[in-house]
Each structure stands twice: as structure tokens, then as C-alpha cells.
Amino acid sequence: HEFHTAAKKFVLPEGCYQMFKGGYYGIDFNNSVDTSKVKYMQEMFRGCYFESIDLSCFDTSSLIDTYGMFSSCTFLRSIDLSNFVGANVTDMHAMFAKCRNLELIDLRNFKGAQTINFFEFMHELGKSVTQTEIIVNSTFYSKFNQYSGYTGKDSKHKFIVQ
């Protein structure tokens, strides 16, 4: 299946639990989706078959839970979350679990996650690729170091701080 939104704004509800779970080979929101009221994106894209997705049009100002959002998206290679602010996010557990082919995650504006368990966040992240690049800002990187004890010696995950 493929999902494309029309020119008219498509408003997502507060809870998007498993909304696009499995079976999708392509999703294109065409900047015509309103996510401003979404609080819960648990397993929203779990098990989808797309190789890349651009969610830079998502408004995450109300978002609090991204548990398993992309879990088991084993074909996913790159994801643009550059406009995810997520200042109220409290649960990122397993957000990219089993995304074994993920080479690039753009989180440059993400400020969220009051508590980050990155060992769970990155479980099997990029397992099948040489290295996963994660673009982040200095605030997010500091939180990551604070909560995970990351030393920067993990050659599988390269953080690019912008």
C-alpha cells in the first residue's frame, strides 16, 4: 500500500497508535497533514516497508509519546525528523527498535525527551549497516550523554552535532 494526502489538510487525531502499521511501501504527506494536536504516536509506522520518510512537516508541539514509532521498519534507510521539536516528549523507548538498515536520522531541532533511555532507543539501530549518522543539536546531545552515559566510542553510531 501507499499513502498520499490530498491538497486539503488532513487532520490527525490526538492518538495515532498503529495508524500506518505495516503494509505501507510509501507514505507522502505532501505538507498537507495537521499533527498539531497529536500527543501519542506509539507504533505509528511499525513494520512499514518504506526506505525513507520525510516527516519534516509534522508539528510536534503537543507530542508526548513516540514509543516504538518506527519499530521493525527493517527497510528504513533515512528519516527526516528535522522539524521535530518534541519539547514535551517523555517516552522515546524503542522509537527505532529493529531499524537495522537505518543510515541517517535527522533530529537537528529535537529538544524533547525529559528522560532518554538511549540504549533502548537505539536497540538494533543500524545493525546491518556500517554506521548510522544521527544529526542532533547540542541540547539533545547533552541530554543523550546525561541519561545514557554515551562515551562517543561507539563506531556504529556517529553523532553530528549542529
C-alpha positions in Angstrom: 0.0 0.0 0.0 1.0 3.6 -0.5 -0.5 6.6 1.3 -0.7 10.1 -0.2 -2.6 13.1 1.2 -4.5 15.4 -1.0 -4.0 19.2 -1.2 -6.6 19.7 1.6 -5.3 19.5 5.2 -5.6 16.0 6.7 -6.0 16.4 10.5 -4.6 13.5 12.6 -6.3 12.7 15.9 -4.7 13.0 19.4 -3.9 9.3 19.4 -2.3 7.7 16.3 -1.5 4.3 17.8 -0.5 2.0 14.9 -2.2 4.3 12.4 0.0 3.2 9.5 1.2 -0.1 10.9 2.7 -2.5 8.4 2.0 -2.9 4.8 3.0 0.5 3.6 5.7 0.9 1.0 5.5 4.6 0.7 4.0 7.5 2.6 3.9 11.1 1.3 2.2 13.7 3.4 2.8 16.5 0.9 2.9 19.1 3.7 -0.8 18.6 3.9 -1.2 16.9 7.3 -2.0 18.7 10.6 -0.4 17.0 13.5 -0.6 19.9 15.9 -3.0 18.1 18.3 -1.3 14.7 18.2 0.0 13.5 21.6 0.6 9.8 21.0 2.4 8.3 18.1 3.1 4.9 19.6 4.0 2.4 16.9 2.5 4.7 14.3 4.6 3.3 11.4 5.6 0.0 13.0 6.7 -2.6 10.4 6.3 -0.4 7.3 8.3 -1.3 4.2 9.4 2.2 3.1 13.1 3.0 2.7 12.8 6.7 3.6 10.3 9.0 5.0 10.1 12.8 5.4 8.2 13.9 8.4 9.6 17.4 8.5 6.1 18.8 8.0 5.0 17.3 11.3 4.1 19.8 14.1 5.2 18.0 17.3 4.3 20.8 19.8 1.7 18.5 21.6 3.6 15.2 21.2 4.4 13.3 24.4 4.9 9.7 23.4 6.8 8.2 20.5 7.2 4.6 21.9 8.0 2.2 19.1 7.1 4.8 16.4 9.3 3.2 13.7 10.0 -0.2 15.3 10.6 -3.0 13.0 10.8 -0.8 9.9 13.6 -3.0 8.7 13.9 -1.4 5.2 14.1 2.2 6.5 17.4 3.8 5.5 16.8 7.5 6.2 14.3 9.6 8.1 13.9 13.4 8.2 12.6 14.5 11.6 14.4 17.8 11.3 11.4 19.8 12.4 10.5 17.5 15.3 10.8 19.8 18.4 9.1 17.4 20.9 9.7 19.6 23.9 7.1 17.6 25.8 8.1 14.1 24.8 8.6 11.8 27.8 8.8 8.4 26.1 11.1 7.6 23.2 11.5 4.0 24.2 12.1 1.7 21.2 11.4 4.5 18.8 13.8 3.0 16.2 14.0 -0.6 17.6 15.0 -3.1 14.9 15.6 -0.4 12.3 18.6 -2.5 11.1 19.3 -0.6 7.9 18.9 2.9 9.1 21.8 5.1 7.9 20.6 8.6 8.6 18.3 10.2 11.2 17.9 13.9 11.2 16.8 15.2 14.6 18.5 18.6 14.4 15.7 20.6 16.1 14.6 18.0 18.6 14.7 19.2 22.2 12.4 16.6 23.7 12.6 13.6 25.9 12.7 14.5 29.6 14.3 11.1 30.2 16.0 9.3 27.5 17.0 5.6 27.6 19.1 5.6 24.5 20.3 2.0 25.0 16.6 1.1 24.3 16.1 3.9 21.8 18.9 2.6 19.7 18.3 -1.1 20.1 19.5 -2.8 16.9 19.6 0.6 15.2 21.7 0.2 12.0 22.7 -3.3 12.9 23.1 -4.2 9.2 24.9 -1.1 8.1 28.5 0.1 8.7 27.4 3.3 10.5 24.2 5.3 11.4 24.6 9.0 11.3 22.3 10.9 13.7 22.1 14.7 13.3 21.3 16.4 16.6 21.6 19.8 18.3 23.9 20.4 21.3 21.0 20.4 23.8 19.7 17.0 22.7 23.3 15.6 22.6 23.9 16.8 26.2 20.7 15.1 27.3 21.8 11.9 25.5 25.1 11.9 27.3 23.5 12.7 30.6 21.0 9.9 30.5 22.8 7.2 28.6 26.4 7.6 29.7 27.4 7.6 26.0 31.2 8.0 25.6 31.4 8.6 21.9 33.4 5.4 21.3 30.6 3.6 19.6 31.7 3.4 15.9 28.2 2.2 14.8 26.6 5.5 15.7 28.0 8.8 14.6 26.5 11.9 16.1 26.7 15.1 14.1 26.1 18.0 16.4 24.7 21.1 14.7 
